[in-house]
Short mmCIF file of C-alpha atoms in Angstrom, two decimals:
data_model
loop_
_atom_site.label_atom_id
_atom_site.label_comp_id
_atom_site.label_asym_id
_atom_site.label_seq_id
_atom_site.Cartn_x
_atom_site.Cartn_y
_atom_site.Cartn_z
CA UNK S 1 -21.82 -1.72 -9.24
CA UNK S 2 -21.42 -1.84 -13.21
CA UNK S 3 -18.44 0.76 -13.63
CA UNK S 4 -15.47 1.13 -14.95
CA UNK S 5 -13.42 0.45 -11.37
CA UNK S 6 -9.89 -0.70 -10.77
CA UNK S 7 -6.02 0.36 -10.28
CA UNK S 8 -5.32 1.81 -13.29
CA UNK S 9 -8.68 4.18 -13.37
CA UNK S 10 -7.85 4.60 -9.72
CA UNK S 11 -5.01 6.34 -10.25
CA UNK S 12 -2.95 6.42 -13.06
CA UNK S 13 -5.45 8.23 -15.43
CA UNK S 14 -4.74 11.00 -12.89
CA UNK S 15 -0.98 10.72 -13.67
CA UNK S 16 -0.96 10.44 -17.21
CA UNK S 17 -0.67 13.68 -19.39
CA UNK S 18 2.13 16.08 -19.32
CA UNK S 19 1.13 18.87 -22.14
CA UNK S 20 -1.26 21.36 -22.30
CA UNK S 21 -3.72 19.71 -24.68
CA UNK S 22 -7.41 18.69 -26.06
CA UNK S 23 -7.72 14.92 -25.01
CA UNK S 24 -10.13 12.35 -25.76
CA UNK S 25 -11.74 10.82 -22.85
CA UNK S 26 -14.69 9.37 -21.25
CA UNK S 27 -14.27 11.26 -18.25
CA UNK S 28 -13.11 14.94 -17.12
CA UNK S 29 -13.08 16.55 -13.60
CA UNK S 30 -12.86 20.45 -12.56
CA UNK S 31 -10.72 21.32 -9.81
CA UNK S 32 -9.66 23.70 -7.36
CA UNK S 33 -6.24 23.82 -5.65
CA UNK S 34 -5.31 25.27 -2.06
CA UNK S 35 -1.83 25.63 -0.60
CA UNK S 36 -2.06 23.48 2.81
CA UNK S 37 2.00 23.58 3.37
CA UNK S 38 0.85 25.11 6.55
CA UNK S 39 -1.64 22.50 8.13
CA UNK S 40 0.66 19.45 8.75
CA UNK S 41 -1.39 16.86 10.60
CA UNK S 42 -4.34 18.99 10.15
CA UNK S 43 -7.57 17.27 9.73
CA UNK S 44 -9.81 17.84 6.92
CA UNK S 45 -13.21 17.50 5.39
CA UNK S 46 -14.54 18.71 2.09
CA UNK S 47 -17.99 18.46 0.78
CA UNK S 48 -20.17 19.07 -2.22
CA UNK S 49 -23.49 19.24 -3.05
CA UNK S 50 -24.34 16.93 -6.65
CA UNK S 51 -27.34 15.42 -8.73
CA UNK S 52 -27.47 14.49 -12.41
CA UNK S 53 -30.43 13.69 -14.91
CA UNK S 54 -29.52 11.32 -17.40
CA UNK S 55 -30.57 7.56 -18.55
CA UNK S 56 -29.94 4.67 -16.11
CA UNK S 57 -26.91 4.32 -18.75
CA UNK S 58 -23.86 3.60 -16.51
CA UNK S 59 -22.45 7.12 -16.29
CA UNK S 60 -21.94 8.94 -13.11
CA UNK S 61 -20.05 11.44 -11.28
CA UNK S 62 -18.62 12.28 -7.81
CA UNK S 63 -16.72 14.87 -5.58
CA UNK S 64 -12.58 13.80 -5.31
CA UNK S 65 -9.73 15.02 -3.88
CA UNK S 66 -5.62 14.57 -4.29
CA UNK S 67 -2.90 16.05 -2.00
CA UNK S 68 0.50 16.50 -3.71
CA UNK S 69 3.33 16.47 -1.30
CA UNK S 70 6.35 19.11 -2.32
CA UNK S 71 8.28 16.28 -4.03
CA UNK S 72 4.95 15.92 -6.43
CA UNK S 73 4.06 12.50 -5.24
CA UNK S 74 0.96 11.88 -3.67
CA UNK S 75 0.08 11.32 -0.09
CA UNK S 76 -3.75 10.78 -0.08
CA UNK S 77 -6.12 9.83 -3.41
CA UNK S 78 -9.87 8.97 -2.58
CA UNK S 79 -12.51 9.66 -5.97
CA UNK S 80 -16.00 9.19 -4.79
CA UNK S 81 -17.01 8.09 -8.13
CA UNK S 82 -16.29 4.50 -7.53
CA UNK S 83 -18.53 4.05 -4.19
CA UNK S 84 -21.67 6.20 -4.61
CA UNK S 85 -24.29 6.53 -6.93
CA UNK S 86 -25.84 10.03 -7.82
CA UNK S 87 -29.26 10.41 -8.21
CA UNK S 88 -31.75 12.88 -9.41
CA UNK S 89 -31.72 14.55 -6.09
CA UNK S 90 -29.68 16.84 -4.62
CA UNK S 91 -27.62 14.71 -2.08
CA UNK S 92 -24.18 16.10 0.21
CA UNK S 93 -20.82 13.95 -0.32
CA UNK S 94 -17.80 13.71 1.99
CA UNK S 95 -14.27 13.06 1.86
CA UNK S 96 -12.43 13.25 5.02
CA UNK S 97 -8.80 12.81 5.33
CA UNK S 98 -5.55 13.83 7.60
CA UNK S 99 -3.18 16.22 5.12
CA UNK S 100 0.88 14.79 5.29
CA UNK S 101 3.41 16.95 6.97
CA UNK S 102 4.91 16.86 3.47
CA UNK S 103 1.72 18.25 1.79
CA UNK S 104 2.09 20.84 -0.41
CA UNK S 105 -1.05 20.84 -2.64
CA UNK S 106 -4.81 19.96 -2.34
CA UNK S 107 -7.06 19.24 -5.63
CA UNK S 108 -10.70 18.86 -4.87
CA UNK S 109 -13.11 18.87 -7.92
CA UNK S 110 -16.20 17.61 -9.66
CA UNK S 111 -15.68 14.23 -11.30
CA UNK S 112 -17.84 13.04 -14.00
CA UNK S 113 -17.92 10.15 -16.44
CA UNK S 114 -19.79 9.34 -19.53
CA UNK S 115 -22.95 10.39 -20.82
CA UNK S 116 -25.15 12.72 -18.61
CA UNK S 117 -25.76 16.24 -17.04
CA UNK S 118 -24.06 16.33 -14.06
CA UNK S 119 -24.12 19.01 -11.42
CA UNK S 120 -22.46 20.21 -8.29
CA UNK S 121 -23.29 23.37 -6.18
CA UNK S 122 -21.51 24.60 -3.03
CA UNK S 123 -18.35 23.23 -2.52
CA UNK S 124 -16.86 23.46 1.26
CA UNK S 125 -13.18 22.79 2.69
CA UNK S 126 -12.74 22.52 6.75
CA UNK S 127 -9.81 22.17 8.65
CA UNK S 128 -9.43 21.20 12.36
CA UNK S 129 -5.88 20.80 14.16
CA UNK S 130 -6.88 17.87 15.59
CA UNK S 131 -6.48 19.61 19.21
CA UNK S 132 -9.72 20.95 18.80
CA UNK S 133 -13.39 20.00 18.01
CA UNK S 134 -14.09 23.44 16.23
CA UNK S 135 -14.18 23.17 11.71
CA UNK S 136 -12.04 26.25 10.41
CA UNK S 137 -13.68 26.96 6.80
CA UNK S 138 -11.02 27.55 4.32
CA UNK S 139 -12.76 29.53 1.79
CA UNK S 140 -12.98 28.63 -2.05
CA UNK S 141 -13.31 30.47 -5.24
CA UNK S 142 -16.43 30.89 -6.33
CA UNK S 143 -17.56 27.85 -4.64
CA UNK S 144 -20.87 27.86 -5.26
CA UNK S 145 -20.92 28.80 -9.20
CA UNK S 146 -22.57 32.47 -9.13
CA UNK S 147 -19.76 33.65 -10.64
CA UNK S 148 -18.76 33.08 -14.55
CA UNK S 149 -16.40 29.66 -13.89
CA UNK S 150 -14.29 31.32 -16.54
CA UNK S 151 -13.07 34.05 -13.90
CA UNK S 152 -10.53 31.92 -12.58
CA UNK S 153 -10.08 29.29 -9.26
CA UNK S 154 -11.76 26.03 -11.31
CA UNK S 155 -9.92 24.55 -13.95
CA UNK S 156 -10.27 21.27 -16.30
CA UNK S 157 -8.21 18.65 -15.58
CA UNK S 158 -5.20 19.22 -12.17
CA UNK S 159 -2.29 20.99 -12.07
CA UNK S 160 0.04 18.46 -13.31
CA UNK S 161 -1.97 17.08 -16.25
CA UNK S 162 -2.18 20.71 -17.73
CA UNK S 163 -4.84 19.47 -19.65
CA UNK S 164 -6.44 22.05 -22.20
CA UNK S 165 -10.11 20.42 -22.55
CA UNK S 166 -11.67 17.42 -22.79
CA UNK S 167 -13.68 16.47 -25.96
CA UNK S 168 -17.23 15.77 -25.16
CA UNK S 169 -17.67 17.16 -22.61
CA UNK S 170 -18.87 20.94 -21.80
CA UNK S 171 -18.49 22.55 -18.41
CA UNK S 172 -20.63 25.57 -17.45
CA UNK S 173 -22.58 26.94 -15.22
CA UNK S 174 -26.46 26.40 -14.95
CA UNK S 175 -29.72 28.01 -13.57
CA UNK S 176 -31.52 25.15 -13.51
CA UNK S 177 -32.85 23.86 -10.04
CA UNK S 178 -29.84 25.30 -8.30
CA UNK S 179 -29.15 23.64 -4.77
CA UNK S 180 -28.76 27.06 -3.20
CA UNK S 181 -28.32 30.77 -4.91
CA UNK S 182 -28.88 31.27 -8.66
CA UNK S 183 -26.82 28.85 -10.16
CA UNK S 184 -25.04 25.47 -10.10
CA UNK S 185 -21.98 23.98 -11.55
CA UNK S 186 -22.88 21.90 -15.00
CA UNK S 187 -20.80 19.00 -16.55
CA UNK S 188 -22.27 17.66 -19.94
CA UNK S 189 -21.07 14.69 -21.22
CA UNK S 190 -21.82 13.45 -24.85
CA UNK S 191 -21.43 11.21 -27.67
CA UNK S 192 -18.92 9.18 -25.63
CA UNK S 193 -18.83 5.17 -26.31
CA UNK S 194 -19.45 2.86 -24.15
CA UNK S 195 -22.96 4.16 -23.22
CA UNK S 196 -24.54 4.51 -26.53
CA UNK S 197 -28.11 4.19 -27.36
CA UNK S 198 -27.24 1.57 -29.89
CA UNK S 199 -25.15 -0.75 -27.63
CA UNK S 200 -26.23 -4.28 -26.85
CA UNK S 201 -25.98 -7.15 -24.55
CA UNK S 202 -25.12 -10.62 -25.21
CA UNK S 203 -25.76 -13.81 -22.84
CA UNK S 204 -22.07 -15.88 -23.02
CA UNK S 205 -21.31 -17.71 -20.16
CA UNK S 206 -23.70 -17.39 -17.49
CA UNK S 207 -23.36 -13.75 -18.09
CA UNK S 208 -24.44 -10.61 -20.38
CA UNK S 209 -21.80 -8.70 -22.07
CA UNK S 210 -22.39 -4.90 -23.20
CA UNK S 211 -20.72 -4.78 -26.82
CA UNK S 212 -21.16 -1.56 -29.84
CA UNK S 213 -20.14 -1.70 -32.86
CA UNK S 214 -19.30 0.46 -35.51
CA UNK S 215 -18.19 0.46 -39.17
CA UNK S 216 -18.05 -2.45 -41.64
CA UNK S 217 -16.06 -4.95 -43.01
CA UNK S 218 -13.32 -7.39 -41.67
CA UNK S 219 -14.13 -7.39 -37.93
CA UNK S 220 -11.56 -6.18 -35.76
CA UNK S 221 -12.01 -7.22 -31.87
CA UNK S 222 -11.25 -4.57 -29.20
CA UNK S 223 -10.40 -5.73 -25.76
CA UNK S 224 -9.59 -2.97 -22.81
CA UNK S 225 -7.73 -2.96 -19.58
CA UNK S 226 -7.94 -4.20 -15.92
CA UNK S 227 -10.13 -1.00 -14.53
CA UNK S 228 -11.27 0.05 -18.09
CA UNK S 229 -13.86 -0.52 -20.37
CA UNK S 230 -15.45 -0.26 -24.26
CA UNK S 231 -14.65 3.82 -23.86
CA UNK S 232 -10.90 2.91 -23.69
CA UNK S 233 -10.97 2.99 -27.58
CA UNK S 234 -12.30 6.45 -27.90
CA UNK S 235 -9.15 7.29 -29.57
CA UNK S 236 -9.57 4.37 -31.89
CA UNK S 237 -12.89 3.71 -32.53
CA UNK S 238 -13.54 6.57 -35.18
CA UNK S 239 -9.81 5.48 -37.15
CA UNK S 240 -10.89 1.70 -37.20
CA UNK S 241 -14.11 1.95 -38.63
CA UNK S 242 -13.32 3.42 -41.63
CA UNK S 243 -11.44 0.20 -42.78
CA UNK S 244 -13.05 -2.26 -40.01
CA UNK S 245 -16.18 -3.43 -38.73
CA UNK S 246 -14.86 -2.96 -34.82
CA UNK S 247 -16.26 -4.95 -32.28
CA UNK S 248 -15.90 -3.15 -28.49
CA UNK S 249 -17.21 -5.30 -25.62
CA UNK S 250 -16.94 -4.23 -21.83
CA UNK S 251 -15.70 -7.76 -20.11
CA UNK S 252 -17.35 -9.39 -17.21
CA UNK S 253 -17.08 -7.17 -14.30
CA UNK S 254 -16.37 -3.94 -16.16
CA UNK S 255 -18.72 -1.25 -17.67
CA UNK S 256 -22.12 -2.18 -18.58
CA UNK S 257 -21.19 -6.05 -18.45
CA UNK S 258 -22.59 -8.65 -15.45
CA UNK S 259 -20.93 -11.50 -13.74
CA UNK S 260 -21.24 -14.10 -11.47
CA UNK S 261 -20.17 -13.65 -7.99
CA UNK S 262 -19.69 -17.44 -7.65
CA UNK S 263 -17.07 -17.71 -10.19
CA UNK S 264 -13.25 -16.70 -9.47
CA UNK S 265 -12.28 -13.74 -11.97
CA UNK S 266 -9.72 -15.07 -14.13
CA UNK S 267 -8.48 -14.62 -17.92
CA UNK S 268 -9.45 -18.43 -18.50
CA UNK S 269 -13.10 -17.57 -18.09
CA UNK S 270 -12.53 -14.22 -19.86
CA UNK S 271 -11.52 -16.28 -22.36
CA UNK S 272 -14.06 -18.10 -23.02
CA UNK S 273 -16.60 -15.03 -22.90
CA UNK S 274 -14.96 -13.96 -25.54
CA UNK S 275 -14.95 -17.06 -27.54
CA UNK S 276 -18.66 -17.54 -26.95
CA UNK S 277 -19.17 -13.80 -27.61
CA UNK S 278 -17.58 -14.18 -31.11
CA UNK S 279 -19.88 -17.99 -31.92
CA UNK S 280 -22.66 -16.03 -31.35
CA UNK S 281 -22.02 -12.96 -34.01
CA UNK S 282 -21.36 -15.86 -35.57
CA UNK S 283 -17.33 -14.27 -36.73
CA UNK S 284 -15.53 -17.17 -37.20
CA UNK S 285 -12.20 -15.31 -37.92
CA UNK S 286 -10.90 -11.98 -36.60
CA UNK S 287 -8.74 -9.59 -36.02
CA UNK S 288 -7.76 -8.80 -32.22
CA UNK S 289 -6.62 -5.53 -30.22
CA UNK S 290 -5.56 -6.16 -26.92
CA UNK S 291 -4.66 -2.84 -24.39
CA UNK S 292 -3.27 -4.23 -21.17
CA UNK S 293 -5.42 -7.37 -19.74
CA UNK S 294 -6.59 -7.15 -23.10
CA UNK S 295 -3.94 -7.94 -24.56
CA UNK S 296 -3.29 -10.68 -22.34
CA UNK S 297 -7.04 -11.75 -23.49
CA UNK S 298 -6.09 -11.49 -26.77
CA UNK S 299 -2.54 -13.66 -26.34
CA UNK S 300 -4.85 -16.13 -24.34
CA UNK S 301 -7.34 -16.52 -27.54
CA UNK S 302 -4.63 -16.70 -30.16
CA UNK S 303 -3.01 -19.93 -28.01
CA UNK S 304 -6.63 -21.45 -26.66
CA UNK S 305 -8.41 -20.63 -29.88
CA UNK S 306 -6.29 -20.14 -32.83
CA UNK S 307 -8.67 -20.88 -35.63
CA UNK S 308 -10.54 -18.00 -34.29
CA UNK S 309 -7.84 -15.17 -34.38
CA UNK S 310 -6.21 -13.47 -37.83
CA UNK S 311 -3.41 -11.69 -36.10
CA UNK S 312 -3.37 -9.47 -32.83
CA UNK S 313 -2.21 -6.62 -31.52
CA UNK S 314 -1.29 -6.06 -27.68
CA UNK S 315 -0.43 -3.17 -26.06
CA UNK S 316 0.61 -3.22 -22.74
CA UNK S 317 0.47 -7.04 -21.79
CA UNK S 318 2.01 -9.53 -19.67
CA UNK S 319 2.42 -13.25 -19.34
CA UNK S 320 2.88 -13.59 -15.73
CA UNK S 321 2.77 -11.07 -12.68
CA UNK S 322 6.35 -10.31 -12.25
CA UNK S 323 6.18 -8.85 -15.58
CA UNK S 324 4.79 -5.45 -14.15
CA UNK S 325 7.45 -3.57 -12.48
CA UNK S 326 8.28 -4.07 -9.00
CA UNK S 327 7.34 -0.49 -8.20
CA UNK S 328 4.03 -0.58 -9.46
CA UNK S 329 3.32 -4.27 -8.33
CA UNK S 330 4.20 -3.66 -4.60
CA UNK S 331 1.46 -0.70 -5.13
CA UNK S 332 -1.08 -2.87 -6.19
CA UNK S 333 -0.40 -5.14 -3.44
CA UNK S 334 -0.69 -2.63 -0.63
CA UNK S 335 -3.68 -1.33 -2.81
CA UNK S 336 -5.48 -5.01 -1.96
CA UNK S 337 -4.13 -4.86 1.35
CA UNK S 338 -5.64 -1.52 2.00
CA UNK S 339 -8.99 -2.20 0.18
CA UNK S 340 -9.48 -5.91 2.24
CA UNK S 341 -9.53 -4.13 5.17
CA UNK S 342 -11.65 -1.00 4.57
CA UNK S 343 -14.11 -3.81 2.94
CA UNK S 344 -17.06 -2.16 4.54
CA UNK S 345 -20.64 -4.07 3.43
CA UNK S 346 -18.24 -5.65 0.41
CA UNK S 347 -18.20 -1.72 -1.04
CA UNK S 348 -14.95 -2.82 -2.85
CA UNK S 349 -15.60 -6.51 -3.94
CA UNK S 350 -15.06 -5.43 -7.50
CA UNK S 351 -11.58 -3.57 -6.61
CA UNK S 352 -10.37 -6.50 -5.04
CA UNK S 353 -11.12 -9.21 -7.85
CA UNK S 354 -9.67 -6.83 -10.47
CA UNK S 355 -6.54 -6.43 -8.22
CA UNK S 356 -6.44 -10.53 -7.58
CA UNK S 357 -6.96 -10.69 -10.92
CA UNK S 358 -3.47 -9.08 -12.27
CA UNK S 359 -1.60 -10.48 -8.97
CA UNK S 360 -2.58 -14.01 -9.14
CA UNK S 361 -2.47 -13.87 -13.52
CA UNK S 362 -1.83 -15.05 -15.72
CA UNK S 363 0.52 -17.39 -14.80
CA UNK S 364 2.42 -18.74 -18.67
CA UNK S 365 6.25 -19.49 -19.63
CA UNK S 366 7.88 -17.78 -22.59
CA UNK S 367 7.56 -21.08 -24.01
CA UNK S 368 3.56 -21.37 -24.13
CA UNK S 369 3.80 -18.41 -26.66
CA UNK S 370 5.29 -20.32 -28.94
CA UNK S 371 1.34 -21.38 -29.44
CA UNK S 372 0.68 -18.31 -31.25
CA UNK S 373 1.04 -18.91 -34.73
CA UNK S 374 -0.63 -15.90 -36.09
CA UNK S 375 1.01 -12.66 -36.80
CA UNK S 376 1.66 -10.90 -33.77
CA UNK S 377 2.35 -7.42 -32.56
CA UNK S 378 3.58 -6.56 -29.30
CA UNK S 379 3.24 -2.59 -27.99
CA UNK S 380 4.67 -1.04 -24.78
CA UNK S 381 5.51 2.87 -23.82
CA UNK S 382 9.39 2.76 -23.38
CA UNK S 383 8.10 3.89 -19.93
CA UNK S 384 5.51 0.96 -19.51
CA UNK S 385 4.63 -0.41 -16.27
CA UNK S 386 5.35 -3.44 -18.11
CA UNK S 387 9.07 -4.55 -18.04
CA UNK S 388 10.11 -3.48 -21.58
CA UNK S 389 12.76 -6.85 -21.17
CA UNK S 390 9.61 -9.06 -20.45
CA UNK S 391 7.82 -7.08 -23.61
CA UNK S 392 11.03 -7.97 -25.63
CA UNK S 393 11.03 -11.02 -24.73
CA UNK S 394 6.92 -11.95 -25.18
CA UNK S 395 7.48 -10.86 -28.67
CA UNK S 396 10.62 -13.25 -29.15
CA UNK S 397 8.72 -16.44 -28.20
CA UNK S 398 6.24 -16.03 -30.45
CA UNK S 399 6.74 -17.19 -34.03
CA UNK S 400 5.45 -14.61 -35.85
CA UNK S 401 6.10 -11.72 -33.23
CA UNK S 402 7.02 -8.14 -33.96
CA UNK S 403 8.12 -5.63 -31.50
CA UNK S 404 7.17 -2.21 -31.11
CA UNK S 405 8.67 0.15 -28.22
CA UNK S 406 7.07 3.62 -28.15
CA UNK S 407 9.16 6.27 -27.03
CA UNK S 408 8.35 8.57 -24.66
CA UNK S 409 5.50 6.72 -23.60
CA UNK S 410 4.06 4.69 -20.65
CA UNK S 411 1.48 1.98 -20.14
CA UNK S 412 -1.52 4.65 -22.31
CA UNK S 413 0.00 4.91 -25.60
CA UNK S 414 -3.48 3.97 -27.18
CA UNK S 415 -4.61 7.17 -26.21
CA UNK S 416 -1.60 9.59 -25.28
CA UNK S 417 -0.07 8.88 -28.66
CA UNK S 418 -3.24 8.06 -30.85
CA UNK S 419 -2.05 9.10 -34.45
CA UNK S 420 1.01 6.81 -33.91
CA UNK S 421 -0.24 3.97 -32.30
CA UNK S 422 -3.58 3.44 -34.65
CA UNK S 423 -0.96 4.33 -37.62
CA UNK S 424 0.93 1.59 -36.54
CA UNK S 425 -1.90 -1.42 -35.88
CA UNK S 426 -3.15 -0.37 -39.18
CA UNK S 427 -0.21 -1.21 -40.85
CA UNK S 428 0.36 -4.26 -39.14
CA UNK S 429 -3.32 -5.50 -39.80
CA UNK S 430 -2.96 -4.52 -43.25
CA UNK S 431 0.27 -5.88 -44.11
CA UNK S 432 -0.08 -9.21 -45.39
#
């Protein structure tokens, strides 16, 4: 699978806005929550009906579900998305699951990402006590779309995101080859990058890497995250390219882009994608913006490859593993643990390289930043997963380093504080 997998998409993206609000994303969902305070240790199972019609372009979609417990954290996360792959045809998914005595809240909804027509028809939620064999159907709204979805039970986004809309993207309901009744559920996604008609591919490496690009002038580089890919720069992309020509690539394993399964997923032989990526365009010189292992990318090129790189930016980054909180890194450890052992037919290969990947790397001293002689700029959310003393101190051992804490922020500033953050890289790239 060619997708935009990993942690962060796992999970966080589900965590990440707090005001009602218009976002820009490559990806929306429409959910449904039911109060199951009352079925502690209840068994459940919820399935949906979905097909789409679009281009072999990488997009896709999938049923999901989240139980909040009362204290608002989460006791079970599973998104389909990341294990199936929807067809033309109408085809029934399932997510089973047992629902914590602590439960308060379940979300299920439709999950779709990128370019496409998605739909979904007849949602179902069963319950058993687990003393008997016999399914207890917990009815849903409008389940199975004949209604106007405007009448209430669906919404964009969950709960705790309070999330207005989601640009690109147009949710209604359809009459078009229904699965059942007169209508089905219908996510559109559009003009979102990352699955553009006008993308490319690029052989680097024993590889092919899916790049766009957009704009002219100076080039400016864009790398993305662990479990993201080119559509991380939504937010960016349009900003950039009126001063830049900007350069998005998905890396090895992510998006649109191939890889070997031979070869050990590291940032050494990201790096030298990337350098072979950039001899090819023939760029000799260029500007860099890291988000996350991106910016760790981008760190990596300015020491390996310094005649290459004009000045970076990096959002996000960190030099060695114990510079993500402990928090956050024991979850990504009992992440692996969990996905090793549920590793089914090698369904979550990809999951567990990308979660190697940030536990095993990179593995530098303060001291080997002291490489970097180009104008630096180093970016974290005051609430980072990142350490903000291991961001202070990146940007301290590098002789040209600036520092940049956003407040009230975590580990998305690119996109949950886009005016600021692209106002800010501007300047920096700018000022000479």
């Amino acid at each position: 699978m060619k997708k935009n997998l990993g942690f962060f998409l796992l999970l966080w993206f589900f965590l990440g806005y707090s005001q009602e609000k218009t976002i820009v994303s490559d990806w929306t969902s429409f959910t449904q929550a039911v109060n199951v305070e009352n079925k502690p240790n209840w068994n459940f199972r919820i399935t949906v009906k979905i097909r789409k019609d679009n281009e072999d372009n990488g997009s896709n979609c999938g049923l999901w579900c989240r139980i909040n417990n009362k204290d608002e954290s989460t006791s079970f996360f599973e998104n389909q998305y990341y294990g199936i792959q929807v067809t033309h045809e109408w085809k029934t998914y399932e997510i089973k699951g047992t629902i914590n005595p602590s439960a308060k809240t379940m979300n299920i909804g439709a999950f779709a990402q990128n370019n496409g027509d998605f739909y979904f028809d007849d949602f179902k939620l069963e319950v058993n006590d687990g003393n008997s064999k016999k399914w207890i159907e917990i009815p849903l709204e409008n389940s199975g779309f004949e209604k106007d979805i405007t009448s209430g039970g669906w919404f964009e986004g969950i709960h705790s995101q309070k999330i207005k809309h989601v640009k690109h993207f147009t949710i209604e309901t359809s009459d078009y080859k229904p699965f059942s009744g007169s209508k089905s559920l219908l996510i559109k996604g559009r003009g979102i990058i990352g699955t553009m008609p006008h993308g490319k591919y690029m052989d680097v490496n024993g590889i092919k890497l899916y790049y766009e690009t957009y704009g002219e002038g100076e080039p400016v580089l864009m790398l993305h995250g662990n479990g993201q890919s080119i559509s991380a720069f939504m937010n960016q992309k349009d900003t950039f390219s009126k001063k830049y020509k900007v350069i998005i690539v998905d890396c090895r394993e992510r998006g649109k882009s191939t890889y070997d399964k031979t070869k050990e997923l590291t940032f050494d032989i990201q790096t030298e994608d990337i350098k072979q990526f950039l001899e090819k365009l023939n760029i000799k010189k260029t500007k860099i913006l890291g988000w996350s292992d991106g910016g760790i990318l981008a760190l990596s090129m300015a020491m390996k490859y310094p005649e290459m790189v004009d000045k970076i930016a990096c959002s996000g980054a960190n030099i060695f593993p114990e510079g993500v909180k402990d928090h956050d890194l024991k979850s990504m450890k009992e992440m692996l643990v969990s996905l090793t052992k549920d590793n089914k037919d090698h369904k979550n290969d990809i999951f567990i390289d990308l979660l190697n990947l940030d536990l095993k790397y990179p593995q530098w001293k303060y001291e080997d930043l002291n490489k970097i002689q180009c104008p630096s700029l180093i970016i974290a959310g005051d609430n980072d997963l990142i350490k903000t003393e291991h961001t202070v101190k990146i940007a301290e051992s590098i002789p040209k380093g600036q520092l940049a804490i956003i407040p009230n922020a975590n580990h998305y500033v690119p996109e949950e504080k886009p005016e600021l953050f692209n106002e800010l890289v501007i300047d920096f790239f700018e000022n000479k």
